[in-house]
């Protein structure tokens, strides 16, 4: 029933931001049994680190992914793993192998075997402005796959990737597809196995009646829901 939050913090003015992980009790207070007073910090790079997404493995280990600046102008990202008490579980490691331009907005999901898949947006990796990339790792952090290009539509920009995993450990990956739909934007989605094999082609549909923010994907049993928040405050959803 405890919650885990990942973000970033600046320990001193002489240091750049560091990944911060906090665990809360069911009452919302910091869990004193985790890290130092409920908080753990982790330095990945020497410049600037930002925790962006977090998930918990079945054995209680915490996996955090976030931005790690390899230079002042180039963004990669990495994974840091924590034991259930907040101590580091091994060293952080870089996820992306393509380092051209920036790799941003990583999102992580973990299946019932502890295998985790990370999706992100990569600039300049294909002919368009942005591509959706996925990579899976075994429960111990060793790589299960290489980088996998998710989107099949290469017109325009694919970005804001998100991921959910169903009860059969299938990965449902969704993203904004700048190149179709209203104002040139719709959503794209594909279903993938842990080892990078796709079970569907690209699911694409303009579910929004106007420019939207999102998408977000979720699963309930075998039902897939992709939702988008529209500018007028309404939510458009596609249920499959």
PDB file of C-alpha atoms in Angstrom:
ATOM      1  CA  UNK A   1       0.000   0.000   0.000  1.00  0.00           C
ATOM      2  CA  UNK A   2       3.034   2.319   0.055  1.00  0.00           C
ATOM      3  CA  UNK A   3       3.696   4.750  -2.806  1.00  0.00           C
ATOM      4  CA  UNK A   4       6.970   5.559  -4.556  1.00  0.00           C
ATOM      5  CA  UNK A   5       7.715   8.902  -6.243  1.00  0.00           C
ATOM      6  CA  UNK A   6      10.646   9.734  -8.528  1.00  0.00           C
ATOM      7  CA  UNK A   7      11.804  13.279  -9.255  1.00  0.00           C
ATOM      8  CA  UNK A   8      15.018  15.307  -9.044  1.00  0.00           C
ATOM      9  CA  UNK A   9      16.701  17.480  -6.461  1.00  0.00           C
ATOM     10  CA  UNK A  10      19.638  19.903  -6.300  1.00  0.00           C
ATOM     11  CA  UNK A  11      21.739  18.947  -3.228  1.00  0.00           C
ATOM     12  CA  UNK A  12      23.997  22.038  -3.397  1.00  0.00           C
ATOM     13  CA  UNK A  13      24.528  24.983  -5.719  1.00  0.00           C
ATOM     14  CA  UNK A  14      27.790  23.382  -6.867  1.00  0.00           C
ATOM     15  CA  UNK A  15      25.985  20.234  -8.054  1.00  0.00           C
ATOM     16  CA  UNK A  16      23.467  19.692 -10.798  1.00  0.00           C
ATOM     17  CA  UNK A  17      20.139  17.955 -10.180  1.00  0.00           C
ATOM     18  CA  UNK A  18      20.221  14.360  -8.913  1.00  0.00           C
ATOM     19  CA  UNK A  19      17.583  11.636  -9.111  1.00  0.00           C
ATOM     20  CA  UNK A  20      15.419  11.591  -6.017  1.00  0.00           C
ATOM     21  CA  UNK A  21      13.191   8.702  -4.957  1.00  0.00           C
ATOM     22  CA  UNK A  22      10.781   8.994  -2.050  1.00  0.00           C
ATOM     23  CA  UNK A  23       8.537   6.349  -0.500  1.00  0.00           C
ATOM     24  CA  UNK A  24       5.343   7.276   1.311  1.00  0.00           C
ATOM     25  CA  UNK A  25       3.326   5.343   3.830  1.00  0.00           C
ATOM     26  CA  UNK A  26      -0.394   4.733   3.355  1.00  0.00           C
ATOM     27  CA  UNK A  27      -1.028   7.923   5.335  1.00  0.00           C
ATOM     28  CA  UNK A  28       1.094   9.997   2.931  1.00  0.00           C
ATOM     29  CA  UNK A  29       4.037  10.494   5.310  1.00  0.00           C
ATOM     30  CA  UNK A  30       7.638   9.777   4.316  1.00  0.00           C
ATOM     31  CA  UNK A  31       8.524   6.164   5.094  1.00  0.00           C
ATOM     32  CA  UNK A  32      11.407   6.330   7.575  1.00  0.00           C
ATOM     33  CA  UNK A  33      12.466   2.753   6.737  1.00  0.00           C
ATOM     34  CA  UNK A  34      13.396   3.817   3.204  1.00  0.00           C
ATOM     35  CA  UNK A  35      16.686   5.540   2.383  1.00  0.00           C
ATOM     36  CA  UNK A  36      17.416   8.474   4.661  1.00  0.00           C
ATOM     37  CA  UNK A  37      14.200   9.597   6.289  1.00  0.00           C
ATOM     38  CA  UNK A  38      12.121   8.235   3.427  1.00  0.00           C
ATOM     39  CA  UNK A  39      14.262   9.664   0.609  1.00  0.00           C
ATOM     40  CA  UNK A  40      17.083   8.243  -1.531  1.00  0.00           C
ATOM     41  CA  UNK A  41      19.288  10.219  -3.930  1.00  0.00           C
ATOM     42  CA  UNK A  42      21.305   8.872  -6.824  1.00  0.00           C
ATOM     43  CA  UNK A  43      23.846  10.536  -9.135  1.00  0.00           C
ATOM     44  CA  UNK A  44      23.921   9.071 -12.653  1.00  0.00           C
ATOM     45  CA  UNK A  45      25.913  11.661 -14.582  1.00  0.00           C
ATOM     46  CA  UNK A  46      28.190  14.487 -13.475  1.00  0.00           C
ATOM     47  CA  UNK A  47      25.999  17.187 -15.021  1.00  0.00           C
ATOM     48  CA  UNK A  48      22.233  16.877 -14.656  1.00  0.00           C
ATOM     49  CA  UNK A  49      19.973  13.941 -13.718  1.00  0.00           C
ATOM     50  CA  UNK A  50      16.174  13.903 -13.646  1.00  0.00           C
ATOM     51  CA  UNK A  51      13.908  11.082 -12.499  1.00  0.00           C
ATOM     52  CA  UNK A  52      11.060  10.784 -15.013  1.00  0.00           C
ATOM     53  CA  UNK A  53       9.340   7.416 -14.504  1.00  0.00           C
ATOM     54  CA  UNK A  54       9.311   4.730 -11.815  1.00  0.00           C
ATOM     55  CA  UNK A  55       7.950   1.191 -11.389  1.00  0.00           C
ATOM     56  CA  UNK A  56       8.307  -1.598  -8.829  1.00  0.00           C
ATOM     57  CA  UNK A  57       9.371  -5.157  -9.579  1.00  0.00           C
ATOM     58  CA  UNK A  58       7.511  -8.114  -8.014  1.00  0.00           C
ATOM     59  CA  UNK A  59      10.367  -8.634  -5.511  1.00  0.00           C
ATOM     60  CA  UNK A  60      10.044  -5.040  -4.285  1.00  0.00           C
ATOM     61  CA  UNK A  61      13.023  -3.539  -6.122  1.00  0.00           C
ATOM     62  CA  UNK A  62      12.428  -0.063  -7.514  1.00  0.00           C
ATOM     63  CA  UNK A  63      13.414   0.840 -11.071  1.00  0.00           C
ATOM     64  CA  UNK A  64      13.746   4.514 -12.016  1.00  0.00           C
ATOM     65  CA  UNK A  65      14.472   5.906 -15.453  1.00  0.00           C
ATOM     66  CA  UNK A  66      15.212   9.487 -16.285  1.00  0.00           C
ATOM     67  CA  UNK A  67      17.295  12.023 -18.155  1.00  0.00           C
ATOM     68  CA  UNK A  68      21.072  11.945 -17.827  1.00  0.00           C
ATOM     69  CA  UNK A  69      22.908  14.735 -19.623  1.00  0.00           C
ATOM     70  CA  UNK A  70      26.014  13.353 -21.355  1.00  0.00           C
ATOM     71  CA  UNK A  71      26.957  16.960 -22.121  1.00  0.00           C
ATOM     72  CA  UNK A  72      25.459  20.368 -21.471  1.00  0.00           C
ATOM     73  CA  UNK A  73      23.490  20.127 -24.724  1.00  0.00           C
ATOM     74  CA  UNK A  74      22.883  16.397 -25.261  1.00  0.00           C
ATOM     75  CA  UNK A  75      20.322  14.347 -23.358  1.00  0.00           C
ATOM     76  CA  UNK A  76      20.537  10.578 -22.927  1.00  0.00           C
ATOM     77  CA  UNK A  77      18.803   8.619 -20.223  1.00  0.00           C
ATOM     78  CA  UNK A  78      19.596   5.869 -17.804  1.00  0.00           C
ATOM     79  CA  UNK A  79      18.129   3.413 -15.315  1.00  0.00           C
ATOM     80  CA  UNK A  80      18.895   3.293 -11.605  1.00  0.00           C
ATOM     81  CA  UNK A  81      17.716   0.370  -9.479  1.00  0.00           C
ATOM     82  CA  UNK A  82      17.062   0.470  -5.745  1.00  0.00           C
ATOM     83  CA  UNK A  83      16.542  -2.226  -3.161  1.00  0.00           C
ATOM     84  CA  UNK A  84      13.347  -2.065  -1.131  1.00  0.00           C
ATOM     85  CA  UNK A  85      15.212  -0.258   1.686  1.00  0.00           C
ATOM     86  CA  UNK A  86      16.367   2.544  -0.634  1.00  0.00           C
ATOM     87  CA  UNK A  87      19.962   1.413  -1.115  1.00  0.00           C
ATOM     88  CA  UNK A  88      21.365   1.271  -4.632  1.00  0.00           C
ATOM     89  CA  UNK A  89      21.075  -2.081  -6.414  1.00  0.00           C
ATOM     90  CA  UNK A  90      24.151  -2.027  -8.629  1.00  0.00           C
ATOM     91  CA  UNK A  91      25.245   0.877 -10.788  1.00  0.00           C
ATOM     92  CA  UNK A  92      23.043   2.978 -13.028  1.00  0.00           C
ATOM     93  CA  UNK A  93      23.327   2.188 -16.724  1.00  0.00           C
ATOM     94  CA  UNK A  94      22.505   3.972 -19.948  1.00  0.00           C
ATOM     95  CA  UNK A  95      19.433   2.691 -21.802  1.00  0.00           C
ATOM     96  CA  UNK A  96      19.720   4.276 -25.253  1.00  0.00           C
ATOM     97  CA  UNK A  97      22.452   3.110 -27.607  1.00  0.00           C
ATOM     98  CA  UNK A  98      21.648   5.738 -30.247  1.00  0.00           C
ATOM     99  CA  UNK A  99      23.170   8.981 -29.001  1.00  0.00           C
ATOM    100  CA  UNK A 100      22.515  11.245 -31.981  1.00  0.00           C
ATOM    101  CA  UNK A 101      20.681  14.376 -30.764  1.00  0.00           C
ATOM    102  CA  UNK A 102      18.385  13.939 -27.743  1.00  0.00           C
ATOM    103  CA  UNK A 103      16.517  10.943 -26.301  1.00  0.00           C
ATOM    104  CA  UNK A 104      13.732  12.140 -24.025  1.00  0.00           C
ATOM    105  CA  UNK A 105      10.543  11.474 -22.027  1.00  0.00           C
ATOM    106  CA  UNK A 106      11.208   7.846 -21.023  1.00  0.00           C
ATOM    107  CA  UNK A 107       8.369   5.791 -19.539  1.00  0.00           C
ATOM    108  CA  UNK A 108       8.723   2.404 -17.856  1.00  0.00           C
ATOM    109  CA  UNK A 109       6.464  -0.572 -17.141  1.00  0.00           C
ATOM    110  CA  UNK A 110       7.279  -3.887 -15.439  1.00  0.00           C
ATOM    111  CA  UNK A 111       5.617  -7.258 -16.039  1.00  0.00           C
ATOM    112  CA  UNK A 112       4.859 -10.118 -13.646  1.00  0.00           C
ATOM    113  CA  UNK A 113       8.321 -11.623 -14.256  1.00  0.00           C
ATOM    114  CA  UNK A 114      10.111  -8.421 -13.315  1.00  0.00           C
ATOM    115  CA  UNK A 115      11.088  -7.765 -16.943  1.00  0.00           C
ATOM    116  CA  UNK A 116      10.856  -4.052 -17.661  1.00  0.00           C
ATOM    117  CA  UNK A 117      10.350  -2.179 -20.912  1.00  0.00           C
ATOM    118  CA  UNK A 118      11.169   1.477 -21.459  1.00  0.00           C
ATOM    119  CA  UNK A 119       9.793   3.632 -24.261  1.00  0.00           C
ATOM    120  CA  UNK A 120      11.006   7.058 -25.292  1.00  0.00           C
ATOM    121  CA  UNK A 121      11.175   9.673 -28.041  1.00  0.00           C
ATOM    122  CA  UNK A 122      14.372   9.835 -30.078  1.00  0.00           C
ATOM    123  CA  UNK A 123      15.150  12.891 -32.207  1.00  0.00           C
ATOM    124  CA  UNK A 124      16.793  12.313 -35.557  1.00  0.00           C
ATOM    125  CA  UNK A 125      16.892   8.511 -35.324  1.00  0.00           C
ATOM    126  CA  UNK A 126      14.880   8.210 -38.517  1.00  0.00           C
ATOM    127  CA  UNK A 127      13.962  10.571 -41.336  1.00  0.00           C
ATOM    128  CA  UNK A 128      11.338  12.461 -39.328  1.00  0.00           C
ATOM    129  CA  UNK A 129      11.687  14.724 -36.308  1.00  0.00           C
ATOM    130  CA  UNK A 130      10.926  12.123 -33.670  1.00  0.00           C
ATOM    131  CA  UNK A 131      10.630   8.357 -33.370  1.00  0.00           C
ATOM    132  CA  UNK A 132       9.190   6.101 -30.647  1.00  0.00           C
ATOM    133  CA  UNK A 133      11.768   3.597 -29.423  1.00  0.00           C
ATOM    134  CA  UNK A 134      11.398   0.690 -26.972  1.00  0.00           C
ATOM    135  CA  UNK A 135      13.914  -1.519 -25.193  1.00  0.00           C
ATOM    136  CA  UNK A 136      13.380  -4.378 -22.719  1.00  0.00           C
ATOM    137  CA  UNK A 137      15.577  -5.518 -19.841  1.00  0.00           C
ATOM    138  CA  UNK A 138      15.571  -8.674 -17.746  1.00  0.00           C
ATOM    139  CA  UNK A 139      14.681  -8.446 -14.059  1.00  0.00           C
ATOM    140  CA  UNK A 140      18.378  -8.218 -13.115  1.00  0.00           C
ATOM    141  CA  UNK A 141      18.937  -5.246 -15.430  1.00  0.00           C
ATOM    142  CA  UNK A 142      20.688  -7.073 -18.260  1.00  0.00           C
ATOM    143  CA  UNK A 143      19.483  -6.162 -21.744  1.00  0.00           C
ATOM    144  CA  UNK A 144      16.841  -8.429 -23.270  1.00  0.00           C
ATOM    145  CA  UNK A 145      16.533  -6.541 -26.580  1.00  0.00           C
ATOM    146  CA  UNK A 146      18.290  -3.898 -28.587  1.00  0.00           C
ATOM    147  CA  UNK A 147      16.484  -0.666 -29.434  1.00  0.00           C
ATOM    148  CA  UNK A 148      13.211  -1.374 -31.261  1.00  0.00           C
ATOM    149  CA  UNK A 149      11.529   1.172 -33.545  1.00  0.00           C
ATOM    150  CA  UNK A 150       7.837   1.130 -32.603  1.00  0.00           C
ATOM    151  CA  UNK A 151       6.133   3.510 -35.021  1.00  0.00           C
ATOM    152  CA  UNK A 152       5.550   2.492 -38.629  1.00  0.00           C
ATOM    153  CA  UNK A 153       4.304   5.906 -39.758  1.00  0.00           C
ATOM    154  CA  UNK A 154       7.432   7.972 -40.348  1.00  0.00           C
ATOM    155  CA  UNK A 155       5.684  11.139 -41.546  1.00  0.00           C
ATOM    156  CA  UNK A 156       5.997  14.045 -39.162  1.00  0.00           C
ATOM    157  CA  UNK A 157       6.826  13.468 -35.507  1.00  0.00           C
ATOM    158  CA  UNK A 158       6.020  10.648 -33.088  1.00  0.00           C
ATOM    159  CA  UNK A 159       6.298  11.686 -29.452  1.00  0.00           C
ATOM    160  CA  UNK A 160       4.964  11.488 -25.854  1.00  0.00           C
ATOM    161  CA  UNK A 161       5.260   7.713 -25.777  1.00  0.00           C
ATOM    162  CA  UNK A 162       3.536   5.832 -22.969  1.00  0.00           C
ATOM    163  CA  UNK A 163       3.300   2.156 -22.031  1.00  0.00           C
ATOM    164  CA  UNK A 164       1.149  -0.304 -20.082  1.00  0.00           C
ATOM    165  CA  UNK A 165       1.399  -4.086 -19.645  1.00  0.00           C
ATOM    166  CA  UNK A 166      -1.593  -6.446 -19.554  1.00  0.00           C
ATOM    167  CA  UNK A 167      -2.112  -9.682 -17.609  1.00  0.00           C
ATOM    168  CA  UNK A 168      -0.476 -11.675 -20.420  1.00  0.00           C
ATOM    169  CA  UNK A 169       2.649  -9.481 -20.218  1.00  0.00           C
ATOM    170  CA  UNK A 170       1.948  -7.855 -23.569  1.00  0.00           C
ATOM    171  CA  UNK A 171       3.247  -4.311 -23.932  1.00  0.00           C
ATOM    172  CA  UNK A 172       0.759  -1.717 -25.153  1.00  0.00           C
ATOM    173  CA  UNK A 173       2.664   1.321 -26.391  1.00  0.00           C
ATOM    174  CA  UNK A 174       0.868   4.540 -27.325  1.00  0.00           C
ATOM    175  CA  UNK A 175       2.083   7.885 -28.622  1.00  0.00           C
ATOM    176  CA  UNK A 176       1.054  11.129 -30.298  1.00  0.00           C
ATOM    177  CA  UNK A 177       1.337  10.946 -34.055  1.00  0.00           C
ATOM    178  CA  UNK A 178       1.965  14.359 -35.582  1.00  0.00           C
ATOM    179  CA  UNK A 179       1.003  13.803 -39.185  1.00  0.00           C
ATOM    180  CA  UNK A 180      -2.672  12.803 -39.249  1.00  0.00           C
ATOM    181  CA  UNK A 181      -6.041  13.511 -37.679  1.00  0.00           C
ATOM    182  CA  UNK A 182      -7.353  16.865 -36.508  1.00  0.00           C
ATOM    183  CA  UNK A 183      -4.713  19.597 -36.799  1.00  0.00           C
ATOM    184  CA  UNK A 184      -2.474  16.855 -38.164  1.00  0.00           C
ATOM    185  CA  UNK A 185      -2.440  14.938 -34.862  1.00  0.00           C
ATOM    186  CA  UNK A 186      -3.892  11.567 -33.899  1.00  0.00           C
ATOM    187  CA  UNK A 187      -2.703   8.719 -31.700  1.00  0.00           C
ATOM    188  CA  UNK A 188      -0.699   5.671 -32.611  1.00  0.00           C
ATOM    189  CA  UNK A 189      -0.409   2.421 -30.671  1.00  0.00           C
ATOM    190  CA  UNK A 190       1.103  -1.046 -31.068  1.00  0.00           C
ATOM    191  CA  UNK A 191       1.141  -4.234 -28.996  1.00  0.00           C
ATOM    192  CA  UNK A 192       4.524  -5.848 -28.410  1.00  0.00           C
ATOM    193  CA  UNK A 193       5.981  -8.834 -26.534  1.00  0.00           C
ATOM    194  CA  UNK A 194       8.807  -8.480 -24.021  1.00  0.00           C
ATOM    195  CA  UNK A 195      11.357  -9.660 -26.585  1.00  0.00           C
ATOM    196  CA  UNK A 196      10.404  -6.997 -29.111  1.00  0.00           C
ATOM    197  CA  UNK A 197       8.055  -8.910 -31.424  1.00  0.00           C
ATOM    198  CA  UNK A 198       4.968  -6.982 -32.496  1.00  0.00           C
ATOM    199  CA  UNK A 199       1.545  -8.598 -32.251  1.00  0.00           C
ATOM    200  CA  UNK A 200      -0.248  -5.830 -34.155  1.00  0.00           C
ATOM    201  CA  UNK A 201       0.405  -3.278 -36.817  1.00  0.00           C
ATOM    202  CA  UNK A 202       0.018   0.365 -35.972  1.00  0.00           C
ATOM    203  CA  UNK A 203      -3.342   1.180 -34.375  1.00  0.00           C
ATOM    204  CA  UNK A 204      -4.147   4.695 -35.514  1.00  0.00           C
ATOM    205  CA  UNK A 205      -7.329   6.646 -34.992  1.00  0.00           C
ATOM    206  CA  UNK A 206      -8.281  10.284 -34.623  1.00  0.00           C
ATOM    207  CA  UNK A 207     -10.385   9.987 -31.464  1.00  0.00           C
ATOM    208  CA  UNK A 208     -10.131  13.678 -30.610  1.00  0.00           C
ATOM    209  CA  UNK A 209     -12.366  16.365 -32.084  1.00  0.00           C
ATOM    210  CA  UNK A 210      -9.695  18.975 -31.571  1.00  0.00           C
ATOM    211  CA  UNK A 211      -6.048  19.368 -30.612  1.00  0.00           C
ATOM    212  CA  UNK A 212      -5.398  17.090 -27.631  1.00  0.00           C
ATOM    213  CA  UNK A 213      -2.886  16.265 -24.920  1.00  0.00           C
ATOM    214  CA  UNK A 214      -1.794  12.701 -24.351  1.00  0.00           C
ATOM    215  CA  UNK A 215      -2.348   9.904 -24.976  1.00  0.00           C
ATOM    216  CA  UNK A 216      -2.503   7.645 -21.953  1.00  0.00           C
ATOM    217  CA  UNK A 217      -2.870   3.874 -22.221  1.00  0.00           C
ATOM    218  CA  UNK A 218      -4.285   1.435 -19.683  1.00  0.00           C
ATOM    219  CA  UNK A 219      -5.405  -2.181 -19.649  1.00  0.00           C
ATOM    220  CA  UNK A 220      -8.102  -4.048 -17.764  1.00  0.00           C
ATOM    221  CA  UNK A 221      -7.969  -7.757 -18.504  1.00  0.00           C
ATOM    222  CA  UNK A 222      -7.930  -7.970 -22.293  1.00  0.00           C
ATOM    223  CA  UNK A 223      -9.455  -4.500 -22.775  1.00  0.00           C
ATOM    224  CA  UNK A 224      -7.252  -1.676 -24.044  1.00  0.00           C
ATOM    225  CA  UNK A 225      -8.146   1.942 -23.338  1.00  0.00           C
ATOM    226  CA  UNK A 226      -6.402   4.896 -24.978  1.00  0.00           C
ATOM    227  CA  UNK A 227      -7.495   8.268 -23.633  1.00  0.00           C
ATOM    228  CA  UNK A 228      -6.709  11.849 -24.631  1.00  0.00           C
ATOM    229  CA  UNK A 229      -7.526  15.086 -22.819  1.00  0.00           C
ATOM    230  CA  UNK A 230      -8.915  17.733 -25.163  1.00  0.00           C
ATOM    231  CA  UNK A 231      -8.525  21.473 -24.852  1.00  0.00           C
ATOM    232  CA  UNK A 232     -12.127  22.006 -23.760  1.00  0.00           C
ATOM    233  CA  UNK A 233     -11.579  19.750 -20.742  1.00  0.00           C
ATOM    234  CA  UNK A 234     -13.329  16.688 -22.163  1.00  0.00           C
ATOM    235  CA  UNK A 235     -11.673  13.291 -22.547  1.00  0.00           C
ATOM    236  CA  UNK A 236     -11.847  11.267 -25.744  1.00  0.00           C
ATOM    237  CA  UNK A 237     -11.243   7.538 -25.381  1.00  0.00           C
ATOM    238  CA  UNK A 238     -10.874   4.553 -27.671  1.00  0.00           C
ATOM    239  CA  UNK A 239     -11.750   1.186 -26.092  1.00  0.00           C
ATOM    240  CA  UNK A 240     -10.720  -2.045 -27.774  1.00  0.00           C
TER     241      UNK A 240
END
